Structures are given as structure tokens and as C-alpha cells.
XYZ file of C-alpha atoms in Angstrom:
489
model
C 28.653 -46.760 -62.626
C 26.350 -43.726 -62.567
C 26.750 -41.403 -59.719
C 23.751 -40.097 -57.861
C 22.529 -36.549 -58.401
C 22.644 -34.577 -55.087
C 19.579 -32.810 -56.025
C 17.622 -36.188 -56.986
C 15.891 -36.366 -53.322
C 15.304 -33.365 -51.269
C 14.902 -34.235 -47.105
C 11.510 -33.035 -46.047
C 11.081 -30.521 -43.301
C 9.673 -33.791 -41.345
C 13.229 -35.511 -41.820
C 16.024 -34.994 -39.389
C 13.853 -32.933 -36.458
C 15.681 -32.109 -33.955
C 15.126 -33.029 -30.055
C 16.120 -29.870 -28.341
C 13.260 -27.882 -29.150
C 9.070 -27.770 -29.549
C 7.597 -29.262 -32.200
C 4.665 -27.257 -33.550
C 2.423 -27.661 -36.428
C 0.224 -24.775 -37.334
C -2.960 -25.367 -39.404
C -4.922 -22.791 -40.518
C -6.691 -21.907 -43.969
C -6.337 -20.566 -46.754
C -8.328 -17.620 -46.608
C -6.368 -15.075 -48.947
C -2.737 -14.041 -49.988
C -2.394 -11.745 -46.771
C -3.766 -14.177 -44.128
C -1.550 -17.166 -45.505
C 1.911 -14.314 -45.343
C 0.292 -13.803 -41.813
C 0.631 -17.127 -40.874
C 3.964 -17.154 -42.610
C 5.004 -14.564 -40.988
C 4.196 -15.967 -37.594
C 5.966 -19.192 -37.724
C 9.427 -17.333 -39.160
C 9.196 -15.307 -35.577
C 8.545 -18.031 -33.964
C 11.587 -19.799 -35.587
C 13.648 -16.804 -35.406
C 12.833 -15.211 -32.037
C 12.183 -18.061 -30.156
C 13.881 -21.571 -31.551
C 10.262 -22.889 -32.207
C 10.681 -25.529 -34.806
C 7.647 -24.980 -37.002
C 6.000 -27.329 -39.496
C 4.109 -25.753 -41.883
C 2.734 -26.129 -45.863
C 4.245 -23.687 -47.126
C 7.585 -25.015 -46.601
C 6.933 -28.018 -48.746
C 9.377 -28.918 -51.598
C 7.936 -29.929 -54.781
C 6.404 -33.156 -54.920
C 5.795 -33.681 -51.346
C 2.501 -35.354 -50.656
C 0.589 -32.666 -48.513
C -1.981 -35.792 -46.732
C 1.316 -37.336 -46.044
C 2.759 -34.252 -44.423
C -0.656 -33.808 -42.493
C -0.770 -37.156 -41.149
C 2.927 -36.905 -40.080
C 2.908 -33.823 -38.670
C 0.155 -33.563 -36.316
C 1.443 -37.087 -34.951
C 4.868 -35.416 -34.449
C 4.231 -32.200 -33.101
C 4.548 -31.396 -29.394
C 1.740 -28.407 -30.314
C -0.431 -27.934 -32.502
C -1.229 -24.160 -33.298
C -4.953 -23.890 -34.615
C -5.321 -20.458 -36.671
C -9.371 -19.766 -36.594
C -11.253 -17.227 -38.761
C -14.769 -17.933 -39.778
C -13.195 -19.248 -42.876
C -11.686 -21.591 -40.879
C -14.426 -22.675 -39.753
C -16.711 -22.700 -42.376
C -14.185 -24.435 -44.499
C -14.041 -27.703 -41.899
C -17.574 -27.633 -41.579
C -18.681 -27.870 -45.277
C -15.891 -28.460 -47.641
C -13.533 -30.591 -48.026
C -9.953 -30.412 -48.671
C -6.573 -29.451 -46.284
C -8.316 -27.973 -43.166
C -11.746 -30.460 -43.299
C -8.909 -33.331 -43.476
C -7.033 -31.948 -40.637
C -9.733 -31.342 -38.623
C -10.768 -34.900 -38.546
C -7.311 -35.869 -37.209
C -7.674 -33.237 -34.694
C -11.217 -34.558 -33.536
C -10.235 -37.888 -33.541
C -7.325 -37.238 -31.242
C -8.912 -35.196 -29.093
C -12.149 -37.883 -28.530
C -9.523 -40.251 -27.544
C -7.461 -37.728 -24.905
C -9.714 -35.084 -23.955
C -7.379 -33.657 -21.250
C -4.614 -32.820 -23.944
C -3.622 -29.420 -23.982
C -1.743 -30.154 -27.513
C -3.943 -28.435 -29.405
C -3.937 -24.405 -29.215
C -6.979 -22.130 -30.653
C -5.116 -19.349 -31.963
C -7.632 -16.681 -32.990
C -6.636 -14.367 -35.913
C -10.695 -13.331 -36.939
C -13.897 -13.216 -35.570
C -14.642 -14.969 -32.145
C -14.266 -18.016 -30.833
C -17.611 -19.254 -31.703
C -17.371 -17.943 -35.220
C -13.628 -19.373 -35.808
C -13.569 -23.299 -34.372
C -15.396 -26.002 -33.716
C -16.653 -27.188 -30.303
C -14.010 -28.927 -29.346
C -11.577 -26.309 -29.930
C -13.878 -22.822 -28.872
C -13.299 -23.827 -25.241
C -9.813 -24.216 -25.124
C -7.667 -21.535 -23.501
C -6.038 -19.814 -26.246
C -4.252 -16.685 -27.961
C -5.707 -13.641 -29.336
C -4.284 -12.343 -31.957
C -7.040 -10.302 -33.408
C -4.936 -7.055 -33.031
C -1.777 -6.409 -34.951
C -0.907 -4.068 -32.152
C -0.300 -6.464 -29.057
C 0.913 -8.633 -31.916
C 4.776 -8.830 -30.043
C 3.473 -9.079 -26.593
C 0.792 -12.047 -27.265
C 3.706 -13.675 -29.504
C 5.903 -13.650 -26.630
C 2.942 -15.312 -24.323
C 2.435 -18.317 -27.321
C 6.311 -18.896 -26.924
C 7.053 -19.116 -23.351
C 3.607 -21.670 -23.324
C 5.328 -23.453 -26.261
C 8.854 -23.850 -23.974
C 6.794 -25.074 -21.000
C 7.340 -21.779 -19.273
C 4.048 -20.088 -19.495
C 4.338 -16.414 -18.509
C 0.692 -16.807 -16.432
C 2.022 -19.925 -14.414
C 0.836 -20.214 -11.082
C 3.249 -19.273 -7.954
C 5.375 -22.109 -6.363
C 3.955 -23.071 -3.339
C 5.126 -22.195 0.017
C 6.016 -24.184 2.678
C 3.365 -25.739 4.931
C 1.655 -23.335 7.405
C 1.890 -23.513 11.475
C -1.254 -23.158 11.924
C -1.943 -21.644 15.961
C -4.888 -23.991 17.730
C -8.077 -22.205 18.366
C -8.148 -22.433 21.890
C -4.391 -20.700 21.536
C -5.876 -18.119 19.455
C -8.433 -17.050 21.746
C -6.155 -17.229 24.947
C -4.981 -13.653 25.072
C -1.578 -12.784 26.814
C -1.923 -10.734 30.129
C 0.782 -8.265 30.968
C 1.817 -6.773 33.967
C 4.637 -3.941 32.761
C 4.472 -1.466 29.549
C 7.743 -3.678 28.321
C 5.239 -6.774 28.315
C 2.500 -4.780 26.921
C 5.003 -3.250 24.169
C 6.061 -7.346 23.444
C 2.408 -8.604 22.905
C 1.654 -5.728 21.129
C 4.254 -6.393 18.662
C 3.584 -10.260 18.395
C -0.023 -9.588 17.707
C 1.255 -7.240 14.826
C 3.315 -9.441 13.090
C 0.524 -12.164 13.219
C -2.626 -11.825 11.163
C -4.526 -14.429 12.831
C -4.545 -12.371 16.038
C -5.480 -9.531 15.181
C -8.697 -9.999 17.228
C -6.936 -10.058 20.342
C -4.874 -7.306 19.341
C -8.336 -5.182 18.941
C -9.215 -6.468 22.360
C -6.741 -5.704 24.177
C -6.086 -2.200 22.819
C -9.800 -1.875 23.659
C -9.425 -3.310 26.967
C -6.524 -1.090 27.851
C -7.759 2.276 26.802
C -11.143 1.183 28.564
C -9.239 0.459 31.762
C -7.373 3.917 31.183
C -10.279 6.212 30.602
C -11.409 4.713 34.557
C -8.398 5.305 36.202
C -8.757 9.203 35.221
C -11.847 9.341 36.080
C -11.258 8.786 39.316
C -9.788 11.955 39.439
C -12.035 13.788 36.962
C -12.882 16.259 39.748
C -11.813 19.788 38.230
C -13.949 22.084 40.149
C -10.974 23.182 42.756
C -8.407 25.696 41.679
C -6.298 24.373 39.790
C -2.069 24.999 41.565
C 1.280 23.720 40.724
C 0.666 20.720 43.285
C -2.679 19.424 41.764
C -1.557 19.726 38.233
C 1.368 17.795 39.301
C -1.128 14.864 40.580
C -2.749 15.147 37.422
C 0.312 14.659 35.409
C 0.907 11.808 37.170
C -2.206 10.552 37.155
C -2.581 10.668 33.050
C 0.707 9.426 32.693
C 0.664 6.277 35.060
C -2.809 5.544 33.331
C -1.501 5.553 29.847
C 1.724 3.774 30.418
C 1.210 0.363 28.980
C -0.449 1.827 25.527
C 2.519 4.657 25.383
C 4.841 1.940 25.334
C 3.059 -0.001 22.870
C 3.457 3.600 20.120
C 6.338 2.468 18.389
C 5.730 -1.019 17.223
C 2.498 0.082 16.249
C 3.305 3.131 13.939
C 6.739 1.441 12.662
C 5.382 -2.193 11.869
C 1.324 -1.969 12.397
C -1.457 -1.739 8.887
C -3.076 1.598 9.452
C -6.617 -0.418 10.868
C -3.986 -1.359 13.793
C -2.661 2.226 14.047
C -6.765 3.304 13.922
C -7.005 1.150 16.946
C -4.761 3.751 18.993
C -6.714 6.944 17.822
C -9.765 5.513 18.611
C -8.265 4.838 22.232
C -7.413 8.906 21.764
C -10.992 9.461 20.973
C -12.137 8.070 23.987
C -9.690 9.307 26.315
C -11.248 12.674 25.302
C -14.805 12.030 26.671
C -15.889 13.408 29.725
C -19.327 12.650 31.628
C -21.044 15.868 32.179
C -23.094 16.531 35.713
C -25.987 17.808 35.923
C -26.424 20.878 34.918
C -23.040 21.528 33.105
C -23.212 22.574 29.194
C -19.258 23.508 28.660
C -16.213 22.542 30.423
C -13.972 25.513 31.637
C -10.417 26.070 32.909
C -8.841 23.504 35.134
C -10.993 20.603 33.347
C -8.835 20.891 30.632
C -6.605 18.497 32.899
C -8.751 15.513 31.495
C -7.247 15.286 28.232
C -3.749 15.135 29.560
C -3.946 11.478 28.712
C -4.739 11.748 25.425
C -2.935 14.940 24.673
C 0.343 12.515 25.369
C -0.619 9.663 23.185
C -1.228 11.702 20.407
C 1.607 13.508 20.297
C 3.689 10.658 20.630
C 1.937 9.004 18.047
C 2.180 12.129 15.882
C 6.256 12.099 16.031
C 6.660 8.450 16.023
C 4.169 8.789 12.418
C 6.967 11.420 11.384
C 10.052 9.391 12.340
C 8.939 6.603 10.520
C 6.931 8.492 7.300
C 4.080 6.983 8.217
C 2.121 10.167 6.775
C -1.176 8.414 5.959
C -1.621 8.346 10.023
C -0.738 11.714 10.769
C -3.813 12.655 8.166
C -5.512 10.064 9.777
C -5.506 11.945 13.246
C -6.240 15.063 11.596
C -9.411 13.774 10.164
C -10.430 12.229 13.023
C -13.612 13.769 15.318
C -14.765 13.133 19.031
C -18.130 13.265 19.208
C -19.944 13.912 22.369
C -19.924 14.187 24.915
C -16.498 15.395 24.975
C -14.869 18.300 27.544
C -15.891 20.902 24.914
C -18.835 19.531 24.864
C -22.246 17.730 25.940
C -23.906 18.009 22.713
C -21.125 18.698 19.331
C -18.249 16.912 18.175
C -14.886 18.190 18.019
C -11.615 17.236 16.118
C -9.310 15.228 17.819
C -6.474 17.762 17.083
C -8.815 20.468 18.505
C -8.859 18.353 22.202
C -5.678 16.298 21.982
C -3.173 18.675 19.977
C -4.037 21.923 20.773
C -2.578 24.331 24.111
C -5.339 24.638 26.293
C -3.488 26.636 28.923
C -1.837 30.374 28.524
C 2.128 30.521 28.916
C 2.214 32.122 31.990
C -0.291 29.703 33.840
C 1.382 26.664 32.313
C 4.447 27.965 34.085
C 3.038 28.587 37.017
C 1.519 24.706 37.196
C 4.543 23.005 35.979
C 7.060 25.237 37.860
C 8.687 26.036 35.089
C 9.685 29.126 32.947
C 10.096 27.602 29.659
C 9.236 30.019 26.473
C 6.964 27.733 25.221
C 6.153 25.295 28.394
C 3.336 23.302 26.388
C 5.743 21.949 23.877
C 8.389 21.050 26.800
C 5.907 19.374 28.763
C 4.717 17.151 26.297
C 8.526 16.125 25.101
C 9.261 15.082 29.227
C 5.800 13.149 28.815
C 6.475 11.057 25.667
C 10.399 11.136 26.078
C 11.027 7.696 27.841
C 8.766 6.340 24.957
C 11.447 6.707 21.971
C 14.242 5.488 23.985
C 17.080 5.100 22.037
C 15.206 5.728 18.810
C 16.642 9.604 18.305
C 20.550 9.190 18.933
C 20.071 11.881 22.065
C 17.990 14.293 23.278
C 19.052 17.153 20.682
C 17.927 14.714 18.161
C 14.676 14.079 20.301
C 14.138 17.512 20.299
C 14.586 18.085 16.727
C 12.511 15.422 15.666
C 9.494 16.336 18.161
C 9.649 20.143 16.904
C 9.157 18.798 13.318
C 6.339 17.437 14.255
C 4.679 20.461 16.016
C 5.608 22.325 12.884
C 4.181 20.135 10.809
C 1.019 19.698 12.818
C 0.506 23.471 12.953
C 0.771 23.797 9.172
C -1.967 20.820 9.054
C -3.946 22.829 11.850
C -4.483 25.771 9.410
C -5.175 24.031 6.316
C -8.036 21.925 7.846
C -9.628 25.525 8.559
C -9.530 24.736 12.793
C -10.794 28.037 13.556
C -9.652 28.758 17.140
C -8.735 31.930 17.688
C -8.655 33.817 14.413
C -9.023 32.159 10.338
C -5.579 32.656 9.775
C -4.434 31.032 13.284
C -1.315 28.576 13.499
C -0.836 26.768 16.852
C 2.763 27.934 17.878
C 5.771 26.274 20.017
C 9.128 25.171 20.629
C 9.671 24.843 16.516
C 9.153 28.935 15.891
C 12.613 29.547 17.264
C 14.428 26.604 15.417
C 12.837 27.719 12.090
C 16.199 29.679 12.170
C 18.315 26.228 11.289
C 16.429 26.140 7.879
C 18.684 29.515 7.200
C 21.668 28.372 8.382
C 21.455 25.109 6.419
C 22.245 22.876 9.419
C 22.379 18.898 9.146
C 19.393 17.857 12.022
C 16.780 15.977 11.507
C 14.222 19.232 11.582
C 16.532 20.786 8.558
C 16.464 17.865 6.512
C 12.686 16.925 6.467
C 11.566 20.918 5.248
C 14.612 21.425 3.108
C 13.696 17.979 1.307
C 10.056 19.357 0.920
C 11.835 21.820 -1.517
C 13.948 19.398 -3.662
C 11.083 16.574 -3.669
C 8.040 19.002 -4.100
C 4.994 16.696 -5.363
C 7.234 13.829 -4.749
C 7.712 14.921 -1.140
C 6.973 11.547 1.497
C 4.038 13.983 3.095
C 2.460 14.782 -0.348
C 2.792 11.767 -1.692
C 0.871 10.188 1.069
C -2.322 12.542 0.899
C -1.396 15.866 3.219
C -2.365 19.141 2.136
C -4.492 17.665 -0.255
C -1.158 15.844 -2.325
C -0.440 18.870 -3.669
C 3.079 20.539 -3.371
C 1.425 23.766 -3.855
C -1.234 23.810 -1.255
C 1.593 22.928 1.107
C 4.000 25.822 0.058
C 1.038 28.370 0.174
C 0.007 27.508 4.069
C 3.776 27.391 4.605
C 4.032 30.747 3.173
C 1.085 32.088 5.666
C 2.724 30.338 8.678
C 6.044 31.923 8.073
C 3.948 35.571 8.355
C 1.872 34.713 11.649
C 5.268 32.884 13.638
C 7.025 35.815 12.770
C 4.330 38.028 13.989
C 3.346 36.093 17.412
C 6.752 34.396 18.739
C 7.722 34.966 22.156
């Protein structure tokens, strides 16, 4: 009996497929010797990179019928890749032959299932318009038009090929609680700062309110700004007991929205923090009488209120890195009337930041005989704000002078021309500019020795002061350095 050559029948690459992988036919043209090793070329990476089981002509064994192979093929595929030039095209629009034959399966398919996604335009020439037919031209497909994103648009065809598309949309979250309306619109009333501070904080954290969270800010500065103008009369002498009144005046009427600084800088967008300095702003205007052009002296008293916020706002920005705000308040202007004046705006750092009041007479108002009595009152004004947010008062302190510092540096580059052009508002921080010699671990030490190691990439920089640039900061430094050294007490 004669035994059967192993080489008599050779399996077809449409024998045996396995299950455990896509299926993908590619059909294209052939154009020339380099755009058939193109194709080639594509279905060995897709074989080889991705365990894409490819069926194409050019594996063929001699003697296999190529209609048969066409027929088969396209039925078996999962995919089935389309390669388009203008050849392409013109080839299945005139001629006959592989790619006029295959096109006809492909259009009859496709009239009978219009929502399949099985067949792929794959564009290696031309466009779209020029490369396939109508059925195919509006199909999402690949562009592979440039040799360059060759690896990165491969890698796109193969995840689609898995079922794992790389441009799949999101999962979907769970189903929202939405808030009624008419619970929307009911705003909270509160009756402490610790309530105020708590509504504040739930109208942060929820987008839909932040309506109410506008209105009541608004509401609360509005209901502020009356309560010290009820004592806006400054045309008495100003002594230690009036200032006192005043003190406690501005303070009692600013109590809920102090409390309300923290969750606001720490957790709040910067439109919410804007809220806050716009509450500043108006804290800062003053009704002229008749008559008056300028505000002098003792009416300096009327921006207590908004001296306290922003300073409290300022440090809280600093403890946090919330650096966009602090350039935020230095950009900001009060226009008039203000207590400068009837008739110009002012910066808000020019009202609200700067010492309006000589050492000695500060003193003599608060009692006191502090070195640098502005920068002492204002850290027993916003103290009880911070809580336990520094570890103690040291760390209070150190963390409120790096903040005057700071805001002095920020004075002079934004040219606010007080006193002299090279002028630097000065406090409590001159003296503890010694730590930065002696290397000591405080919060003050750490935030301008960091400036030096981080330089450009410095939080402060980063986020838009002195201009985001390392060296602007350094030069102003530089300047300060000269006029503390020059002017401390």
C-alpha cells in the first residue's frame, strides 16, 4: 500500500484558526512592490506585537484558489481592515479583479447590517474621499498616512481589534442625589462664626450651591460694612480708650466671615476665595460728607475690619500654598470712594495691608510697647482664627511673619509708591530674618531657604508671583535685605 506524502496537501491559513484571538482580514490593492511590503509589514506587527491573527494574500500556498480565500475570509473575520489609496479606489470602481470582487462582498454585507462596525477604513494615501467608497469614507477609521505616528496609530488599531479601544468612553458613575430646588434655594441661617464656618464649608464642597454661597458671603460683608458704620465717626481725637472701641467694634463685625478664612483658602476654587476679597474691597469704602476730599488721621480706624481679613487671608493663602490668591489680593483695587479717597482708586494692599499709624502712636492706642505694634496687633486679631492649625503660638508667629515678609517683597515689586520708590513695608519679620543665618528648622526658615533650592520651581513662582520668575524674586529680595537693614528698629 502506498503511503501518503506529507507534503501532498498543505493546510491553508483558513484551516485550524484559532478561538482565542481576532480574526482580521485586510484587503487592500495592489498598488506597487512597496505598498503591498507595507501592508505586509503591517499584518506581521500586528501578528507579532499584538496576537492579531491576520488573513492575508500573500500568505497563500501555491494552488490556493484566491476567490475561495476571499469568500472565506471576509465571512470569518471578526474585522475587516480596509487599506484605501486612490488606487484603491479607482481599482473597485472601474476594474475588475481582487479588490472590485471584494468590494462587492463588502457592500453586500454592509446593505444588509448597516450598524456593523466590522469593517475598518484604514487610510494609507490620499483622503478619505479619494481612497473608499461611500459606504466606507464615513466610517471612523485609522490614519496611517504618516510613517512617523506609524507605532502609536498601530497601537490604537490593536487595542480596537482586542475590544479595548484606547478612546473608550469613561465607566459611568453611580447615580446622582440630586438636592430639590426648593432645598437649593433655602439658604442656611447661622447664629455663631462656628455655624457660619460649617455652611461655609458645605456650600464649598457642593457645586450646586454655590449661589447661596455668593449670597451669603455678600449678605454678610453687607451686614458688616453697617455695623462699622455706625461708628464711622472719626472726627474726635483719637486715645487708647476709643481705639479700643474700635477694635472691638471691627472685630465683633467681622467675626462670622473671619471664621469662615480657612475652609475657604484650604478647600474653596479661587472665584470662592474672590468672594472674600471682594468683601475686603468693600469693607474699605467710606461715605464722604460734605465737603471732605481726603480722609486724615484717626479715620484710618475704618479699615480695621478689613485690614484683619486680609491679613488672615494672606497667611492662611501661605499656610496652605495657595499663591494664586495672595497675587490675587495684590492685584486687586478699591475704587472710590474709599478712605483715601472720594474720587481715585487705590490697591487693596495700599488700604488693607499697609501701617497707617506711626510706632509710637500705635503704642500709645493699644497700650502697648511692642517694637513693631502693627504686626502684633494684627496676630491678637486673626489669632483665634487658626486655632489649632500652627502647633502653638511660636509656630503662629512664624508662620504670620512669613507672610508679612513675603507681602513686603510683593509691596515693592508692584511699584506701591508710599513713601519713597525703593520703600518695603517693615515688621515683626525684620528681626527674625536672623533664623535664615542660623539655619533654624521653623516654618519662616523653611519657606525662604526652599526658595533657594527650588528657584523657578519654587510653590510662589510657580504660581505667578514676581512675575514666575526666580530672578525677579531674588533681585527685590536682594533690595529688601538693603532697606530692613537700613530702617529696623
Amino acid at each position: 500500500m502506498a503511503t501518503k506524502s506529507p507534503f501532498s496537501e498543505i493546510p491553508s491559513q483558513l484551516e485550524q484558526i484559532p478561538e482565542d484571538m481576532p480574526i482580521v482580514f485586510i484587503s487592500y490593492s495592489w498598488d506597487s512592490a512597496e505598498h503591498k511590503q507595507w501592508v505586509s509589514d503591517l499584518s506581521k506587527d500586528l501578528r507579532e506585537k499584538f496576537r492579531v491573527y491576520t488573513l492575508l494574500d500573500q500568505y497563500n500556498r501555491g494552488g490556493d484558489d484566491l476567490i475561495t480565500f476571499m469568500q472565506k475570509g471576509l465571512n470569518r473575520a471578526d474585522r475587516v481592515l480596509i487599506i484605501g489609496t486612490p488606487k484603491y479606489k479607482e481599482k473597485i470602481e472601474k476594474q475588475s479583479g481582487g479588490a472590485k470582487f471584494e468590494d462587492q462582498v463588502i457592500t453586500i454585507e454592509l446593505y444588509h447590517n448597516m450598524g456593523s462596525s466590522k469593517f475598518v477604513p484604514i487610510l494609507r494615501d490620499g483622503s478619505f474621499g479619494d481612497s473608499f467608497n461611500e459606504l466606507i469614507e464615513t466610517r471612523t477609521g485609522y490614519d496611517m498616512r504618516n510613517d512617523t505616528n506609524y507605532e502609536k496609530v498601530l497601537q490604537e488599531l490593536a487595542s480596537d481589534l482586542w475590544g479595548c479601544p484606547m478612546n473608550a468612553a469613561p465607566t459611568l458613575g453611580p447615580k446622582p442625589n440630586f438636592t430639590p430646588a426648593s432645598q437649593i434655594l433655602q439658604p442656611f441661617t447661622a447664629s455663631t462664626p462656628q455655624d457660619f464656618s460649617t455652611i461655609v464649608k458645605s456650600y464649598i464642597l457642593e457645586p450646586s450651591k454655590q449661589i447661596l454661597l455668593t449670597e451669603l458671603i455678600e449678605d454678610e460683608t453687607e451686614e458688616a460694612f453697617n455695623k462699622v458704620l455706625q461708628y464711622a465717626s472719626y472726627s474726635h481725637q483719637t486715645t487708647a480708650q476709643t481705639f479700643n472701641v474700635y477694635l472691638k467694634v471691627h472685630q465683633e463685625a467681622i467675626a462670622k466671615l473671619m471664621s469662615a478664612i480657612l475652609p475657604v483658602v484650604r478647600y474653596g476654587s479661587i472665584n470662592q476665595q474672590r468672594l472674600f476679597v471682594d468683601g475686603m474691597v468693600k469693607l474699605c469704602i467710606k461715605p464722604f460728607k460734605n465737603g471732605e476730599i481726603t480722609s486724615e488721621g484717626t479715620q484710618y480706624v475704618h479699615l480695621l475690619a478689613s485690614t484683619f481679613l486680609y491679613h488672615a487671608m494672606g497667611l492662611a493663602a501661605v499656610k496652605y500654598g495657595r499663591f494664586k490668591l495672595i497675587k490675587l489680593l495684590f492685584e486687586t483695587k478699591v475704587p472710590a470712594p474709599n478712605v483715601f479717597s472720594p474720587s481715585c482708586s487705590y490697591p487693596l494692599e495700599c488700604l488693607a495691608g499697609y501701617n497707617h499709624w506711626n510706632h509710637d502712636s500705635l503704642n500709645i492706642y493699644l497700650q502697648a510697647s511692642w517694637i513693631y505694634p502693627y504686626s502684633q496687633m494684627i496676630m491678637s486679631a486673626i489669632r483665634n482664627c487658626f486655632g489649632r492649625i500652627f502647633i502653638d503660638n511660636n509656630d503662629f508667629q512664624n508662620g504670620f511673619y512669613t507672610w508679612e515678609h513675603l507681602a513686603s517683597l510683593l509691596c515693592h515689586y508692584y511699584k506701591y509708591q508710599r513713601i519713597a520708590d525703593n520703600w518695603f513695608p517693615i515688621g515683626g519679620f525684620v528681626n527674625k530674618r536672623a533664623s535664615l543665618l542660623r539655619y533654624e528648622d521653623d516654618f519662616y526658615t523653611n519657606f525662604f531657604k526652599q526658595a533657594g533650592m527650588d528657584k523657578d520651581n519654587w510653590s510662589p513662582i510657580k504660581q505667578g508671583l514676581f512675575g514666575g520668575k526666580y530672578s525677579e524674586y531674588v533681585a527685590t529680595y536682594e533690595e529688601g535685605e538693603k532697606f530692613y537693614d537700613k530702617n529696623r528698629y
